[in-house]
């Protein structure tokens, strides 16, 4: 067994909180000792990279990814970033020309660069939603998907004679969002080019993600010196809806999502129905109706220091961007919180898609069947209990069922609500949310 004294000292310093990813090699025994993800690789010589906390990897004690590189001179950095953009072009084109093009929906920084040019973050990774939604991450074809993308991208680079060389055999993968509603897997694909340090392209794929709006074909112009291509992609409206969902519901909201949300919201006012569907159909975190309360957590913590460590050229504080987002969302909030609408009606309007889904799932109309169909909302805590009360009342019809009677019927359903039945003090708190 490797002793503490045998560990590479630089990696030991990272474990103790060093802000940079070491250059020294890291063997598997040391990786396991320090509980580091496989996708955190040593920094190549000729650059430095900050160690950035990544909530997607929070199953690790040291949930780090390598941040944006820093170079000893500006020209090396310019050439390196151009090369990375070219590698991104090659990987995207390989996907577009391969067998998985109809199963991967692009979102994230590449689309932001396409829509916003130099105002967007420099794209350094590729984010995809896997479709159809019932594709399980642990299916055998998932491993084949990553291997095929790596091989096709490497072959395309060779065929085109690009200076960048993609190392398909060096691919590494790691699970992400392990404890979240939409699990995923990350691939790091190494590349090299003459005269500059090497790098990696990161691909993040999430599974079981709902698409509340259909994907649209997107024409992607080259980011670097590679080819352009055509891929399925999320629309700007859906991209904004997701950004808002992550900012509001994630345990670790990220500065990049706040920055991107500001760019998107200042260009296009979000549609109430699309945002609502992204929230309420995407899991239990988005059950509480939209409102200006969304902005409160953004003033407290969005990992802004991690974000600006990666993007030092971005000026302004998290508060500055939260203020900008609030101003851009004001027309949306006017629809979400119209004057004169009471709180219960706001909940009923927000939960309308879930009301209709429950109506379809329990066509008999019997209250006991409908209450039983709502048991899964117990995973949503007090918001979940309030949601179940609203849905049952809306299905019963106007004036048919009072809030207290609906609550009693919900809690009478077997399984699911035992914790709530054992704590009657929670009942009033759930109903207070609707008043």
Short mmCIF file of N, CA and C in Angstrom, two decimals, residues 208-330:
data_model
loop_
_atom_site.label_atom_id
_atom_site.label_comp_id
_atom_site.label_asym_id
_atom_site.label_seq_id
_atom_site.Cartn_x
_atom_site.Cartn_y
_atom_site.Cartn_z
N UNK A 208 -31.94 10.84 -18.94
CA UNK A 208 -33.25 10.95 -18.29
C UNK A 208 -33.70 12.40 -18.10
N UNK A 209 -33.12 13.32 -18.86
CA UNK A 209 -33.51 14.74 -18.78
C UNK A 209 -34.73 14.97 -19.66
N UNK A 210 -35.73 15.64 -19.10
CA UNK A 210 -36.93 15.98 -19.87
C UNK A 210 -36.63 17.15 -20.80
N UNK A 211 -37.13 17.06 -22.02
CA UNK A 211 -37.07 18.18 -22.95
C UNK A 211 -38.45 18.81 -23.01
N UNK A 212 -38.68 19.91 -22.29
CA UNK A 212 -40.01 20.52 -22.30
C UNK A 212 -40.35 21.22 -23.60
N UNK A 213 -39.37 21.36 -24.48
CA UNK A 213 -39.60 21.89 -25.83
C UNK A 213 -38.74 21.06 -26.78
N UNK A 214 -39.21 20.82 -27.99
CA UNK A 214 -38.46 19.97 -28.91
C UNK A 214 -37.09 20.57 -29.25
N UNK A 215 -36.13 19.68 -29.45
CA UNK A 215 -34.82 20.13 -29.94
C UNK A 215 -34.97 20.65 -31.36
N UNK A 216 -34.09 21.57 -31.73
CA UNK A 216 -34.13 22.17 -33.05
C UNK A 216 -32.79 21.97 -33.76
N UNK A 217 -32.80 21.69 -35.06
CA UNK A 217 -31.52 21.63 -35.78
C UNK A 217 -30.82 22.98 -35.73
N UNK A 218 -29.54 22.95 -35.43
CA UNK A 218 -28.75 24.19 -35.33
C UNK A 218 -27.55 24.10 -36.26
N UNK A 219 -27.35 25.16 -37.02
CA UNK A 219 -26.17 25.26 -37.87
C UNK A 219 -25.04 25.87 -37.04
N UNK A 220 -24.00 25.11 -36.82
CA UNK A 220 -22.89 25.56 -35.99
C UNK A 220 -21.73 25.96 -36.89
N UNK A 221 -21.40 27.23 -36.86
CA UNK A 221 -20.24 27.68 -37.61
C UNK A 221 -18.97 27.25 -36.87
N UNK A 222 -17.85 27.15 -37.57
CA UNK A 222 -16.63 26.72 -36.90
C UNK A 222 -16.25 27.65 -35.75
N UNK A 223 -15.83 27.05 -34.66
CA UNK A 223 -15.32 27.82 -33.54
C UNK A 223 -13.85 28.16 -33.74
N UNK A 224 -13.13 27.26 -34.42
CA UNK A 224 -11.71 27.44 -34.70
C UNK A 224 -11.44 27.25 -36.17
N UNK A 225 -10.49 26.37 -36.48
CA UNK A 225 -10.13 26.11 -37.87
C UNK A 225 -10.69 24.79 -38.38
N UNK A 226 -11.63 24.22 -37.65
CA UNK A 226 -12.23 22.97 -38.07
C UNK A 226 -13.48 23.19 -38.89
N UNK A 227 -14.23 22.10 -39.13
CA UNK A 227 -15.45 22.22 -39.94
C UNK A 227 -16.63 22.70 -39.11
N UNK A 228 -17.60 23.29 -39.76
CA UNK A 228 -18.89 23.53 -39.15
C UNK A 228 -19.73 22.28 -39.26
N UNK A 229 -20.91 22.28 -38.65
CA UNK A 229 -21.76 21.10 -38.73
C UNK A 229 -23.19 21.48 -38.34
N UNK A 230 -24.07 20.50 -38.41
CA UNK A 230 -25.48 20.68 -38.07
C UNK A 230 -25.84 19.62 -37.03
N UNK A 231 -26.37 20.07 -35.89
CA UNK A 231 -26.72 19.17 -34.81
C UNK A 231 -28.05 19.58 -34.18
N UNK A 232 -28.71 18.62 -33.53
CA UNK A 232 -29.87 18.95 -32.72
C UNK A 232 -29.41 19.77 -31.52
N UNK A 233 -30.19 20.78 -31.16
CA UNK A 233 -29.77 21.68 -30.08
C UNK A 233 -30.98 22.23 -29.34
N UNK A 234 -30.75 22.66 -28.12
CA UNK A 234 -31.77 23.38 -27.35
C UNK A 234 -31.91 24.79 -27.90
N UNK A 235 -33.12 25.31 -27.87
CA UNK A 235 -33.38 26.68 -28.31
C UNK A 235 -32.88 27.67 -27.26
N UNK A 236 -32.74 28.95 -27.62
CA UNK A 236 -32.40 29.95 -26.59
C UNK A 236 -33.40 30.00 -25.44
N UNK A 237 -34.70 29.86 -25.77
CA UNK A 237 -35.71 29.89 -24.72
C UNK A 237 -35.57 28.73 -23.74
N UNK A 238 -35.35 27.53 -24.27
CA UNK A 238 -35.17 26.37 -23.40
C UNK A 238 -33.86 26.49 -22.62
N UNK A 239 -32.83 27.00 -23.28
CA UNK A 239 -31.55 27.19 -22.58
C UNK A 239 -31.72 28.11 -21.38
N UNK A 240 -32.47 29.19 -21.55
CA UNK A 240 -32.70 30.11 -20.44
C UNK A 240 -33.53 29.44 -19.35
N UNK A 241 -34.56 28.68 -19.75
CA UNK A 241 -35.38 27.99 -18.75
C UNK A 241 -34.53 27.07 -17.89
N UNK A 242 -33.62 26.33 -18.52
CA UNK A 242 -32.74 25.44 -17.76
C UNK A 242 -31.80 26.23 -16.85
N UNK A 243 -31.25 27.32 -17.37
CA UNK A 243 -30.35 28.13 -16.55
C UNK A 243 -31.08 28.62 -15.29
N UNK A 244 -32.30 29.08 -15.45
CA UNK A 244 -33.08 29.54 -14.31
C UNK A 244 -33.35 28.40 -13.33
N UNK A 245 -33.69 27.23 -13.86
CA UNK A 245 -33.95 26.07 -13.00
C UNK A 245 -32.72 25.74 -12.16
N UNK A 246 -31.56 25.72 -12.80
CA UNK A 246 -30.33 25.38 -12.06
C UNK A 246 -29.99 26.44 -11.03
N UNK A 247 -30.17 27.69 -11.37
CA UNK A 247 -29.87 28.75 -10.42
C UNK A 247 -30.78 28.70 -9.20
N UNK A 248 -32.04 28.36 -9.42
CA UNK A 248 -33.02 28.38 -8.34
C UNK A 248 -32.96 27.11 -7.49
N UNK A 249 -32.72 25.95 -8.13
CA UNK A 249 -32.92 24.69 -7.43
C UNK A 249 -31.66 23.96 -7.05
N UNK A 250 -30.53 24.24 -7.69
CA UNK A 250 -29.32 23.48 -7.38
C UNK A 250 -28.79 23.82 -6.00
N UNK A 251 -28.27 22.82 -5.32
CA UNK A 251 -27.65 23.05 -4.02
C UNK A 251 -26.40 23.91 -4.17
N UNK A 252 -25.76 23.82 -5.32
CA UNK A 252 -24.55 24.60 -5.59
C UNK A 252 -24.73 25.38 -6.89
N UNK A 253 -25.51 26.47 -6.87
CA UNK A 253 -25.67 27.26 -8.11
C UNK A 253 -24.32 27.80 -8.56
N UNK A 254 -24.15 27.89 -9.88
CA UNK A 254 -22.84 28.23 -10.43
C UNK A 254 -22.86 29.60 -11.09
N UNK A 255 -21.73 30.27 -10.97
CA UNK A 255 -21.60 31.59 -11.56
C UNK A 255 -21.78 31.60 -13.06
N UNK A 256 -21.33 30.54 -13.73
CA UNK A 256 -21.46 30.50 -15.19
C UNK A 256 -22.92 30.52 -15.61
N UNK A 257 -23.79 29.89 -14.81
CA UNK A 257 -25.21 29.88 -15.14
C UNK A 257 -25.83 31.25 -14.94
N UNK A 258 -25.39 31.97 -13.92
CA UNK A 258 -25.88 33.34 -13.73
C UNK A 258 -25.43 34.22 -14.89
N UNK A 259 -24.17 34.12 -15.28
CA UNK A 259 -23.66 34.94 -16.38
C UNK A 259 -24.41 34.63 -17.67
N UNK A 260 -24.58 33.35 -17.98
CA UNK A 260 -25.28 32.97 -19.21
C UNK A 260 -26.74 33.39 -19.17
N UNK A 261 -27.38 33.23 -18.01
CA UNK A 261 -28.79 33.60 -17.89
C UNK A 261 -28.99 35.08 -18.16
N UNK A 262 -28.06 35.91 -17.72
CA UNK A 262 -28.17 37.35 -17.98
C UNK A 262 -28.11 37.63 -19.47
N UNK A 263 -27.15 37.02 -20.17
CA UNK A 263 -27.06 37.22 -21.62
C UNK A 263 -28.34 36.79 -22.31
N UNK A 264 -28.86 35.63 -21.95
CA UNK A 264 -30.06 35.10 -22.59
C UNK A 264 -31.29 35.94 -22.26
N UNK A 265 -31.47 36.29 -20.99
CA UNK A 265 -32.67 37.02 -20.58
C UNK A 265 -32.69 38.44 -21.12
N UNK A 266 -31.52 39.05 -21.29
CA UNK A 266 -31.49 40.41 -21.82
C UNK A 266 -31.78 40.44 -23.31
N UNK A 267 -31.72 39.29 -23.97
CA UNK A 267 -32.04 39.24 -25.39
C UNK A 267 -33.49 38.82 -25.62
N UNK A 268 -33.98 37.86 -24.84
CA UNK A 268 -35.32 37.33 -25.07
C UNK A 268 -36.03 37.12 -23.74
N UNK A 269 -37.23 37.66 -23.60
CA UNK A 269 -38.02 37.42 -22.39
C UNK A 269 -38.49 35.98 -22.37
N UNK A 270 -38.28 35.26 -21.28
CA UNK A 270 -38.69 33.85 -21.25
C UNK A 270 -40.21 33.70 -21.30
N UNK A 271 -40.65 32.64 -21.94
CA UNK A 271 -42.08 32.32 -22.00
C UNK A 271 -42.49 31.63 -20.70
N UNK A 272 -43.57 32.09 -20.12
CA UNK A 272 -44.03 31.54 -18.85
C UNK A 272 -44.25 30.03 -18.95
N UNK A 273 -44.95 29.58 -19.99
CA UNK A 273 -45.29 28.17 -20.11
C UNK A 273 -44.05 27.30 -20.25
N UNK A 274 -43.07 27.75 -21.02
CA UNK A 274 -41.86 26.96 -21.22
C UNK A 274 -41.06 26.85 -19.93
N UNK A 275 -40.91 27.97 -19.24
CA UNK A 275 -40.18 27.94 -17.96
C UNK A 275 -40.92 27.07 -16.96
N UNK A 276 -42.23 27.23 -16.89
CA UNK A 276 -43.03 26.42 -15.97
C UNK A 276 -42.84 24.93 -16.24
N UNK A 277 -42.92 24.54 -17.51
CA UNK A 277 -42.78 23.12 -17.85
C UNK A 277 -41.40 22.60 -17.49
N UNK A 278 -40.36 23.41 -17.72
CA UNK A 278 -39.00 22.98 -17.37
C UNK A 278 -38.88 22.76 -15.87
N UNK A 279 -39.54 23.59 -15.09
CA UNK A 279 -39.46 23.47 -13.63
C UNK A 279 -40.29 22.30 -13.11
N UNK A 280 -41.58 22.29 -13.41
CA UNK A 280 -42.46 21.33 -12.73
C UNK A 280 -42.36 19.92 -13.31
N UNK A 281 -41.97 19.79 -14.56
CA UNK A 281 -41.84 18.46 -15.16
C UNK A 281 -40.42 17.92 -15.03
N UNK A 282 -39.52 18.74 -14.51
CA UNK A 282 -38.12 18.32 -14.43
C UNK A 282 -37.71 17.73 -13.10
N UNK A 283 -38.60 17.66 -12.13
CA UNK A 283 -38.24 17.12 -10.83
C UNK A 283 -38.97 17.85 -9.72
N UNK A 284 -38.62 17.51 -8.49
CA UNK A 284 -39.33 18.05 -7.34
C UNK A 284 -38.79 19.39 -6.87
N UNK A 285 -37.67 19.83 -7.44
CA UNK A 285 -37.06 21.08 -6.97
C UNK A 285 -37.77 22.32 -7.49
N UNK A 286 -38.59 22.16 -8.54
CA UNK A 286 -39.20 23.32 -9.17
C UNK A 286 -40.69 23.45 -8.95
N UNK A 287 -41.21 22.90 -7.84
CA UNK A 287 -42.65 22.90 -7.62
C UNK A 287 -43.18 24.24 -7.13
N UNK A 288 -42.40 24.97 -6.40
CA UNK A 288 -42.86 26.27 -5.89
C UNK A 288 -42.99 27.26 -7.04
N UNK A 289 -44.11 27.97 -7.14
CA UNK A 289 -44.33 28.87 -8.28
C UNK A 289 -43.25 29.92 -8.42
N UNK A 290 -43.04 30.31 -9.67
CA UNK A 290 -42.03 31.33 -9.98
C UNK A 290 -42.38 32.65 -9.33
N UNK A 291 -41.36 33.42 -9.04
CA UNK A 291 -41.56 34.74 -8.47
C UNK A 291 -40.24 35.44 -8.24
N UNK A 292 -40.34 36.63 -7.75
CA UNK A 292 -39.13 37.42 -7.50
C UNK A 292 -38.26 36.83 -6.40
N UNK A 293 -38.83 35.89 -5.65
CA UNK A 293 -38.03 35.21 -4.63
C UNK A 293 -36.86 34.45 -5.27
N UNK A 294 -36.95 34.15 -6.56
CA UNK A 294 -35.85 33.47 -7.25
C UNK A 294 -34.53 34.21 -7.07
N UNK A 295 -34.58 35.52 -6.99
CA UNK A 295 -33.35 36.30 -7.00
C UNK A 295 -32.63 36.28 -5.65
N UNK A 296 -33.34 36.00 -4.58
CA UNK A 296 -32.74 36.10 -3.25
C UNK A 296 -31.50 35.22 -3.08
N UNK A 297 -31.53 33.93 -3.48
CA UNK A 297 -30.34 33.10 -3.27
C UNK A 297 -29.15 33.55 -4.12
N UNK A 298 -29.41 34.23 -5.22
CA UNK A 298 -28.32 34.62 -6.11
C UNK A 298 -27.42 35.68 -5.48
N UNK A 299 -27.96 36.43 -4.55
CA UNK A 299 -27.15 37.43 -3.86
C UNK A 299 -26.23 36.78 -2.82
N UNK A 300 -26.59 35.57 -2.42
CA UNK A 300 -25.84 34.93 -1.34
C UNK A 300 -24.70 34.07 -1.86
N UNK A 301 -24.98 33.19 -2.83
CA UNK A 301 -23.94 32.23 -3.22
C UNK A 301 -24.23 31.66 -4.60
N UNK A 302 -23.35 31.96 -5.55
CA UNK A 302 -23.41 31.32 -6.86
C UNK A 302 -22.02 30.88 -7.30
N UNK A 303 -21.14 30.65 -6.33
CA UNK A 303 -19.80 30.23 -6.68
C UNK A 303 -19.08 31.23 -7.57
N UNK A 304 -19.34 32.53 -7.34
CA UNK A 304 -18.80 33.54 -8.25
C UNK A 304 -17.28 33.55 -8.25
N UNK A 305 -16.67 33.28 -7.10
CA UNK A 305 -15.21 33.31 -7.05
C UNK A 305 -14.61 32.20 -7.89
N UNK A 306 -15.27 31.03 -7.94
CA UNK A 306 -14.78 29.95 -8.81
C UNK A 306 -14.94 30.34 -10.27
N UNK A 307 -16.05 30.99 -10.57
CA UNK A 307 -16.31 31.39 -11.95
C UNK A 307 -15.31 32.43 -12.43
N UNK A 308 -15.07 33.46 -11.63
CA UNK A 308 -14.15 34.51 -12.07
C UNK A 308 -12.70 34.03 -12.05
N UNK A 309 -12.39 32.99 -11.27
CA UNK A 309 -11.05 32.40 -11.35
C UNK A 309 -10.83 31.79 -12.72
N UNK A 310 -11.90 31.24 -13.29
CA UNK A 310 -11.84 30.67 -14.64
C UNK A 310 -11.92 31.74 -15.72
N UNK A 311 -12.60 32.86 -15.41
CA UNK A 311 -12.85 33.90 -16.41
C UNK A 311 -12.53 35.27 -15.82
N UNK A 312 -11.25 35.56 -15.61
CA UNK A 312 -10.87 36.82 -14.95
C UNK A 312 -11.22 38.06 -15.73
N UNK A 313 -11.54 37.92 -17.02
CA UNK A 313 -11.88 39.08 -17.85
C UNK A 313 -13.29 39.59 -17.58
N UNK A 314 -14.10 38.80 -16.87
CA UNK A 314 -15.48 39.22 -16.59
C UNK A 314 -15.49 40.20 -15.42
N UNK A 315 -16.07 41.35 -15.64
CA UNK A 315 -16.11 42.40 -14.63
C UNK A 315 -17.48 42.40 -13.94
N UNK A 316 -17.47 42.82 -12.70
CA UNK A 316 -18.72 42.92 -11.95
C UNK A 316 -18.85 41.79 -10.95
N UNK A 317 -19.68 42.03 -9.95
CA UNK A 317 -19.89 41.07 -8.87
C UNK A 317 -21.13 40.22 -9.16
N UNK A 318 -21.32 39.19 -8.33
CA UNK A 318 -22.53 38.39 -8.45
C UNK A 318 -23.77 39.26 -8.25
N UNK A 319 -23.70 40.21 -7.34
CA UNK A 319 -24.84 41.11 -7.11
C UNK A 319 -25.15 41.92 -8.36
N UNK A 320 -24.11 42.38 -9.06
CA UNK A 320 -24.33 43.14 -10.29
C UNK A 320 -25.12 42.32 -11.30
N UNK A 321 -24.73 41.06 -11.46
CA UNK A 321 -25.40 40.22 -12.45
C UNK A 321 -26.77 39.78 -11.96
N UNK A 322 -26.94 39.57 -10.66
CA UNK A 322 -28.27 39.24 -10.15
C UNK A 322 -29.23 40.41 -10.36
N UNK A 323 -28.74 41.63 -10.18
CA UNK A 323 -29.57 42.81 -10.44
C UNK A 323 -29.96 42.88 -11.91
N UNK A 324 -29.00 42.62 -12.79
CA UNK A 324 -29.30 42.65 -14.22
C UNK A 324 -30.32 41.57 -14.59
N UNK A 325 -30.17 40.39 -14.01
CA UNK A 325 -31.12 39.32 -14.30
C UNK A 325 -32.51 39.70 -13.81
N UNK A 326 -32.59 40.29 -12.63
CA UNK A 326 -33.89 40.71 -12.11
C UNK A 326 -34.58 41.71 -13.03
N UNK A 327 -33.82 42.66 -13.54
CA UNK A 327 -34.41 43.65 -14.45
C UNK A 327 -34.87 42.98 -15.75
N UNK A 328 -34.06 42.07 -16.27
CA UNK A 328 -34.42 41.41 -17.52
C UNK A 328 -35.64 40.51 -17.36
N UNK A 329 -35.83 39.94 -16.16
CA UNK A 329 -36.94 39.02 -15.93
C UNK A 329 -38.22 39.71 -15.47
N UNK A 330 -38.19 41.02 -15.31
CA UNK A 330 -39.36 41.71 -14.78
C UNK A 330 -40.62 41.45 -15.61
#
